[in-house]
Amino acid sequence: MNDVRDNTSAAHGFDFLHGEWDVVNRRRTDFLDPESGWEEFPAVSRCWSLFGGAANIDEIDVPDRGWTGLTLRLFDVETERWSLNWSSSRSGRLFPPVLGRFGPDGRGEFHGDDTHDGKDVRVRFVWSGISGTTARWEQAFSLDGGNTWLPNWTMDFTRRRTA
């Protein structure tokens, strides 16, 4: 098992995610309203490596909601940054990527631009709490160019036990 802290910007930064995970999703019912409530639902994620570790795909199955999603992650050797590219069966389209890297503390931060409900948003993904058996992902949106952030979705990953 690769420790992401040893590969802060390296092509193996996402090796920790390979395998199968139980995921607890928690997201705002309105991504842009800080007063909106939260909903929680389970999922199962499976991630595998490509390009010798410099890319991976994960597929998340959310049976209670009737959709699946996938993330394609690619390591750019020249810039030493990752691009995280998301799609789901609900839309069938690839959303604009978020770009970033892991810091020396093992925390990964990734930023990009998108639209939500017709509004331009700055997007931030944060990977933290990474161990051999756990990880946490958080999404936040900013309407003011990144001065303030509203977290609107978290995923807590627990590695599935193999039989």
Coordinates of N, CA and C in Angstrom, one line a residue:
M1 N 0.8 -1.2 0.0 CA 0.0 0.0 0.0 C 0.9 1.2 0.0
N2 N 0.7 2.1 -0.9 CA 1.4 3.3 -1.0 C 0.9 4.4 -0.1
D3 N 1.8 5.1 0.6 CA 1.4 6.1 1.5 C 1.5 7.4 0.8
V4 N 0.3 8.1 0.6 CA 0.3 9.3 -0.2 C 1.2 10.4 0.4
R5 N 1.5 10.4 1.7 CA 2.5 11.4 2.2 C 3.9 11.2 1.6
D6 N 4.2 10.1 1.1 CA 5.5 9.9 0.5 C 5.5 10.3 -0.9
N7 N 4.4 10.6 -1.5 CA 4.3 10.9 -2.9 C 3.4 12.2 -3.1
T8 N 3.7 13.3 -2.5 CA 2.8 14.4 -2.4 C 2.4 15.0 -3.7
S9 N 3.3 14.9 -4.7 CA 2.9 15.4 -6.0 C 3.2 14.4 -7.1
A10 N 3.5 13.2 -6.7 CA 3.9 12.2 -7.6 C 2.8 11.5 -8.3
A11 N 3.2 10.7 -9.3 CA 2.2 10.0 -10.1 C 1.5 8.9 -9.3
H12 N 1.9 8.6 -8.1 CA 1.2 7.6 -7.3 C 0.4 8.2 -6.2
G13 N 0.1 9.4 -6.3 CA -0.6 10.1 -5.2 C -2.0 9.5 -4.8
F14 N -2.6 8.9 -5.8 CA -4.0 8.3 -5.5 C -3.9 6.8 -5.3
D15 N -2.7 6.2 -5.1 CA -2.7 4.8 -4.9 C -3.5 4.3 -3.7
F16 N -3.6 5.2 -2.7 CA -4.4 4.8 -1.5 C -5.8 4.4 -1.8
L17 N -6.3 4.9 -2.9 CA -7.8 4.7 -3.3 C -8.1 3.4 -4.0
H18 N -7.0 2.7 -4.4 CA -7.3 1.5 -5.2 C -8.0 0.5 -4.3
G19 N -8.9 -0.2 -4.9 CA -9.7 -1.3 -4.1 C -11.1 -0.9 -4.0
E20 N -11.8 -1.6 -3.1 CA -13.3 -1.4 -2.8 C -13.5 -0.7 -1.5
W21 N -14.5 0.2 -1.5 CA -14.8 1.0 -0.3 C -16.3 1.1 -0.1
D22 N -16.7 1.1 1.2 CA -18.0 1.5 1.5 C -18.0 3.0 1.8
V23 N -19.0 3.7 1.3 CA -18.9 5.2 1.3 C -20.2 5.7 1.9
V24 N -20.0 6.6 2.9 CA -21.2 7.4 3.5 C -21.1 8.8 2.9
N25 N -22.2 9.1 2.1 CA -22.3 10.4 1.4 C -23.2 11.3 2.3
R26 N -22.8 12.5 2.4 CA -23.6 13.5 3.1 C -23.5 14.8 2.3
R27 N -24.7 15.2 1.8 CA -24.7 16.4 0.9 C -25.9 17.3 1.2
R28 N -25.7 18.6 1.0 CA -26.7 19.6 1.1 C -27.8 19.4 0.1
T29 N -29.0 19.6 0.5 CA -30.1 19.5 -0.4 C -30.1 20.6 -1.4
D30 N -29.5 21.8 -1.1 CA -29.2 22.8 -2.1 C -27.8 23.2 -1.9
F31 N -27.0 22.9 -2.9 CA -25.5 23.1 -2.9 C -25.1 24.6 -2.6
L32 N -26.0 25.6 -2.9 CA -25.6 27.0 -2.7 C -26.2 27.7 -1.6
D33 N -27.0 26.9 -0.8 CA -27.7 27.5 0.4 C -27.2 27.0 1.7
P34 N -26.5 27.9 2.4 CA -25.9 27.5 3.7 C -26.9 27.1 4.7
E35 N -28.2 27.4 4.5 CA -29.2 27.1 5.5 C -29.9 25.8 5.1
S36 N -29.6 25.2 3.9 CA -30.3 24.0 3.5 C -29.9 22.8 4.4
G37 N -30.8 21.8 4.4 CA -30.5 20.6 5.2 C -29.6 19.7 4.5
W38 N -29.2 18.6 5.2 CA -28.3 17.6 4.7 C -29.1 16.3 4.5
E39 N -28.7 15.6 3.5 CA -29.2 14.2 3.3 C -28.0 13.3 3.3
E40 N -28.3 12.0 3.8 CA -27.2 11.0 3.9 C -27.6 9.8 3.1
F41 N -26.7 9.1 2.4 CA -27.0 7.9 1.7 C -25.7 7.1 1.5
P42 N -25.8 5.8 1.4 CA -24.7 4.9 1.2 C -24.3 4.7 -0.2
A43 N -23.1 4.2 -0.5 CA -22.6 3.9 -1.8 C -21.5 2.9 -1.6
V44 N -21.1 2.3 -2.8 CA -19.9 1.4 -2.8 C -19.0 2.0 -4.0
S45 N -17.7 2.1 -3.7 CA -16.8 2.6 -4.7 C -15.7 1.6 -5.0
R46 N -15.3 1.5 -6.2 CA -14.3 0.6 -6.7 C -13.3 1.4 -7.5
C47 N -12.0 1.3 -7.2 CA -11.0 2.1 -7.9 C -9.9 1.2 -8.4
W48 N -9.4 1.5 -9.6 CA -8.3 0.7 -10.2 C -7.4 1.6 -10.9
S49 N -6.1 1.1 -11.0 CA -5.0 1.9 -11.5 C -4.9 1.7 -13.0
L50 N -4.4 2.8 -13.7 CA -4.0 2.8 -15.1 C -2.7 3.5 -15.2
F51 N -2.0 3.3 -16.4 CA -0.8 4.0 -16.7 C 0.3 3.8 -15.6
G52 N 0.3 2.6 -15.0 CA 1.3 2.3 -14.0 C 1.2 3.2 -12.7
G53 N 0.0 3.7 -12.4 CA -0.3 4.5 -11.3 C -0.5 6.0 -11.6
A54 N -0.2 6.4 -12.8 CA -0.3 7.8 -13.2 C -1.7 8.2 -13.6
A55 N -2.7 7.2 -13.5 CA -4.1 7.5 -13.8 C -4.9 6.4 -13.0
N56 N -6.1 6.7 -12.7 CA -7.0 5.7 -12.2 C -8.4 6.1 -12.5
I57 N -9.3 5.1 -12.3 CA -10.7 5.3 -12.5 C -11.4 4.8 -11.2
D58 N -12.4 5.5 -10.7 CA -13.2 4.9 -9.7 C -14.6 5.0 -10.2
E59 N -15.4 4.0 -9.8 CA -16.8 3.9 -10.1 C -17.5 3.8 -8.8
I60 N -18.5 4.7 -8.6 CA -19.3 4.7 -7.4 C -20.7 4.3 -7.7
D61 N -21.3 3.3 -7.0 CA -22.6 2.8 -7.2 C -23.5 3.3 -6.0
V62 N -24.5 4.0 -6.4 CA -25.4 4.6 -5.4 C -26.8 4.0 -5.6
P63 N -27.1 2.8 -5.2 CA -28.3 2.1 -5.5 C -29.5 2.7 -5.0
D64 N -29.4 3.3 -3.8 CA -30.6 4.0 -3.2 C -31.1 5.2 -4.0
R65 N -30.2 5.8 -4.8 CA -30.5 7.0 -5.6 C -30.7 6.6 -7.0
G66 N -30.3 5.4 -7.4 CA -30.5 5.0 -8.8 C -29.5 5.5 -9.8
W67 N -28.3 5.8 -9.4 CA -27.3 6.3 -10.3 C -25.9 5.8 -9.9
T68 N -25.1 5.9 -10.9 CA -23.6 5.6 -10.7 C -22.8 6.8 -11.2
G69 N -21.6 6.8 -10.7 CA -20.7 7.9 -11.2 C -19.3 7.4 -11.4
L70 N -18.5 8.2 -12.0 CA -17.1 7.8 -12.2 C -16.2 9.0 -12.1
T71 N -15.0 8.8 -11.7 CA -14.0 9.8 -11.7 C -12.8 9.2 -12.4
L72 N -12.3 10.0 -13.4 CA -11.1 9.7 -14.1 C -10.0 10.7 -13.6
R73 N -9.0 10.1 -13.0 CA -7.9 11.0 -12.5 C -6.6 10.8 -13.4
L74 N -6.0 11.9 -13.8 CA -4.8 11.8 -14.6 C -3.7 12.7 -14.1
F75 N -2.5 12.1 -14.0 CA -1.4 12.9 -13.5 C -0.7 13.5 -14.7
D76 N -0.5 14.8 -14.7 CA 0.2 15.5 -15.7 C 1.7 15.6 -15.3
V77 N 2.5 14.8 -16.0 CA 3.9 14.7 -15.7 C 4.6 16.1 -15.7
E78 N 4.3 16.9 -16.7 CA 4.9 18.2 -16.9 C 4.6 19.2 -15.7
T79 N 3.3 19.3 -15.3 CA 2.9 20.2 -14.3 C 3.0 19.6 -12.9
E80 N 3.1 18.3 -12.8 CA 3.0 17.5 -11.6 C 1.7 17.8 -10.8
R81 N 0.6 18.0 -11.6 CA -0.7 18.1 -11.0 C -1.6 17.1 -11.5
W82 N -2.6 16.8 -10.7 CA -3.7 15.8 -11.1 C -4.9 16.6 -11.6
S83 N -5.5 16.0 -12.6 CA -6.8 16.5 -13.1 C -7.8 15.4 -12.6
L84 N -8.9 15.8 -12.0 CA -10.0 15.0 -11.6 C -11.2 15.3 -12.4
N85 N -11.7 14.3 -13.1 CA -12.8 14.5 -14.1 C -14.0 13.6 -13.7
W86 N -15.1 14.2 -13.5 CA -16.3 13.5 -12.9 C -17.4 13.4 -14.0
S87 N -18.1 12.3 -13.9 CA -19.3 12.1 -14.7 C -20.3 11.2 -13.9
S88 N -21.6 11.3 -14.3 CA -22.5 10.4 -13.6 C -23.5 9.9 -14.7
S89 N -24.2 8.8 -14.3 CA -25.2 8.2 -15.2 C -26.4 9.2 -15.3
R90 N -26.5 10.1 -14.4 CA -27.7 11.0 -14.4 C -27.6 12.0 -15.6
S91 N -26.3 12.4 -16.0 CA -26.2 13.4 -17.1 C -25.5 12.8 -18.3
G92 N -24.6 11.8 -18.1 CA -23.8 11.3 -19.1 C -22.8 12.2 -19.7
R93 N -22.5 13.3 -19.0 CA -21.5 14.2 -19.5 C -20.3 14.4 -18.5
L94 N -19.2 14.8 -19.1 CA -18.0 15.0 -18.3 C -18.0 16.4 -17.8
F95 N -17.9 16.6 -16.5 CA -17.9 17.9 -15.9 C -16.5 18.5 -16.0
P96 N -16.3 19.8 -16.0 CA -15.0 20.4 -16.0 C -14.1 19.9 -14.9
P97 N -12.8 19.6 -15.2 CA -11.9 19.0 -14.2 C -11.6 20.0 -13.1
V98 N -11.2 19.4 -12.0 CA -10.5 20.2 -10.9 C -9.0 19.8 -11.0
L99 N -8.1 20.7 -10.7 CA -6.7 20.5 -10.8 C -6.0 20.7 -9.5
G100 N -5.0 19.9 -9.1 CA -4.3 20.2 -7.9 C -3.3 19.1 -7.6
R101 N -2.9 19.0 -6.3 CA -1.9 18.1 -5.9 C -2.1 17.9 -4.4
F102 N -1.3 16.9 -3.9 CA -1.2 16.6 -2.4 C -0.1 17.5 -1.9
G103 N -0.3 18.0 -0.7 CA 0.8 18.7 0.0 C 1.6 17.7 0.9
P104 N 2.6 18.3 1.5 CA 3.5 17.4 2.4 C 2.8 16.8 3.6
D105 N 1.6 17.4 3.9 CA 0.8 16.8 5.0 C -0.1 15.7 4.6
G106 N -0.1 15.4 3.3 CA -1.0 14.3 2.8 C -2.3 14.8 2.4
R107 N -2.6 16.0 2.6 CA -3.9 16.6 2.2 C -3.9 17.0 0.7
G108 N -4.9 16.6 0.0 CA -4.9 17.0 -1.4 C -6.0 18.1 -1.7
E109 N -5.6 19.1 -2.4 CA -6.6 20.2 -2.7 C -6.6 20.4 -4.2
F110 N -7.8 20.5 -4.8 CA -8.0 20.5 -6.2 C -9.1 21.6 -6.5
H111 N -8.8 22.4 -7.5 CA -9.7 23.6 -7.8 C -10.1 23.6 -9.3
G112 N -11.3 24.1 -9.6 CA -11.7 24.3 -10.9 C -12.9 25.2 -11.0
D113 N -13.4 25.4 -12.2 CA -14.6 26.3 -12.4 C -15.7 25.5 -13.1
D114 N -16.9 25.8 -12.7 CA -18.1 25.1 -13.2 C -19.3 26.1 -13.1
T115 N -20.4 25.6 -13.4 CA -21.7 26.3 -13.2 C -22.6 25.3 -12.4
H116 N -23.4 25.9 -11.5 CA -24.4 25.2 -10.8 C -25.7 26.0 -10.7
D117 N -26.8 25.4 -11.2 CA -28.1 26.2 -11.2 C -27.9 27.5 -11.9
G118 N -27.2 27.5 -13.0 CA -27.0 28.7 -13.8 C -26.0 29.7 -13.3
K119 N -25.4 29.4 -12.2 CA -24.4 30.4 -11.6 C -23.0 29.8 -11.7
D120 N -22.1 30.7 -12.0 CA -20.7 30.4 -12.1 C -20.2 30.1 -10.7
V121 N -19.5 29.0 -10.5 CA -19.0 28.6 -9.2 C -17.5 28.2 -9.3
R122 N -16.8 28.5 -8.3 CA -15.4 27.9 -8.1 C -15.6 26.7 -7.3
V123 N -15.0 25.6 -7.7 CA -15.1 24.3 -7.1 C -13.8 23.9 -6.4
R124 N -14.0 23.3 -5.2 CA -12.8 22.8 -4.5 C -13.1 21.4 -4.0
F125 N -12.2 20.5 -4.3 CA -12.2 19.1 -3.7 C -11.1 19.0 -2.8
V126 N -11.3 18.4 -1.6 CA -10.3 18.2 -0.6 C -10.3 16.7 -0.3
W127 N -9.1 16.0 -0.4 CA -8.9 14.7 0.1 C -8.1 14.8 1.4
S128 N -8.6 14.1 2.5 CA -7.9 14.2 3.8 C -8.2 12.9 4.6
G129 N -7.6 12.8 5.8 CA -7.9 11.7 6.6 C -7.5 10.4 6.0
I130 N -6.5 10.4 5.2 CA -6.1 9.2 4.4 C -5.3 8.2 5.2
S131 N -5.7 7.0 5.2 CA -5.0 5.9 5.8 C -5.2 4.7 5.0
G132 N -4.7 3.5 5.5 CA -4.9 2.3 4.7 C -6.4 1.8 4.7
T133 N -7.2 2.4 5.6 CA -8.6 1.9 5.7 C -9.6 3.0 5.7
T134 N -9.2 4.3 5.6 CA -10.2 5.4 5.6 C -9.7 6.5 4.7
A135 N -10.6 7.3 4.2 CA -10.3 8.5 3.5 C -11.5 9.4 3.5
R136 N -11.3 10.7 3.3 CA -12.5 11.6 3.3 C -12.3 12.5 2.1
W137 N -13.4 12.7 1.4 CA -13.5 13.7 0.3 C -14.5 14.7 0.6
E138 N -14.2 16.0 0.3 CA -15.2 17.1 0.5 C -15.2 18.0 -0.7
Q139 N -16.4 18.3 -1.1 CA -16.6 19.3 -2.2 C -17.2 20.6 -1.6
A140 N -16.7 21.7 -2.1 CA -17.2 23.0 -1.6 C -17.3 23.9 -2.9
F141 N -18.3 24.8 -2.8 CA -18.4 25.8 -3.9 C -18.2 27.2 -3.4
S142 N -17.7 28.1 -4.2 CA -17.5 29.5 -3.9 C -18.2 30.3 -5.0
L143 N -18.9 31.3 -4.6 CA -19.6 32.2 -5.5 C -18.8 33.5 -5.7
D144 N -17.7 33.7 -4.9 CA -16.9 34.9 -4.9 C -15.5 34.7 -5.2
G145 N -15.2 33.7 -6.2 CA -13.9 33.5 -6.7 C -12.9 32.8 -5.7
G146 N -13.5 32.2 -4.7 CA -12.6 31.4 -3.7 C -12.3 32.2 -2.5
N147 N -12.9 33.3 -2.2 CA -12.7 34.0 -1.0 C -13.4 33.3 0.2
T148 N -14.6 32.8 -0.1 CA -15.4 32.0 0.9 C -15.9 30.8 0.3
W149 N -16.0 29.7 1.1 CA -16.4 28.4 0.6 C -17.6 27.8 1.3
L150 N -18.5 27.2 0.6 CA -19.6 26.5 1.2 C -19.5 25.0 1.0
P151 N -19.0 24.2 2.0 CA -19.0 22.8 1.8 C -20.4 22.3 1.5
N152 N -20.5 21.4 0.5 CA -21.9 20.9 0.2 C -21.9 19.4 0.0
W153 N -20.8 18.7 0.0 CA -20.9 17.2 -0.1 C -19.6 16.7 0.5
T154 N -19.8 15.6 1.3 CA -18.7 14.9 1.9 C -18.9 13.4 1.6
M155 N -17.8 12.7 1.5 CA -17.8 11.2 1.4 C -16.8 10.7 2.3
D156 N -17.3 9.8 3.2 CA -16.4 9.1 4.1 C -16.2 7.7 3.7
F157 N -14.9 7.3 3.3 CA -14.6 6.1 2.8 C -14.1 5.1 3.8
T158 N -14.6 3.9 3.8 CA -14.1 2.8 4.7 C -13.8 1.6 3.8
R159 N -12.5 1.2 3.9 CA -12.1 0.1 3.0 C -13.0 -1.2 3.3
R160 N -13.4 -1.8 2.2 CA -14.2 -3.1 2.4 C -13.2 -4.2 2.7
R161 N -13.7 -5.1 3.6 CA -12.9 -6.2 4.0 C -13.0 -7.3 2.9
T162 N -11.8 -7.9 2.6 CA -11.9 -8.9 1.6 C -12.1 -10.3 2.3
A163 N -12.8 -11.1 1.6 CA -13.1 -12.4 2.2 C -11.9 -13.4 2.3

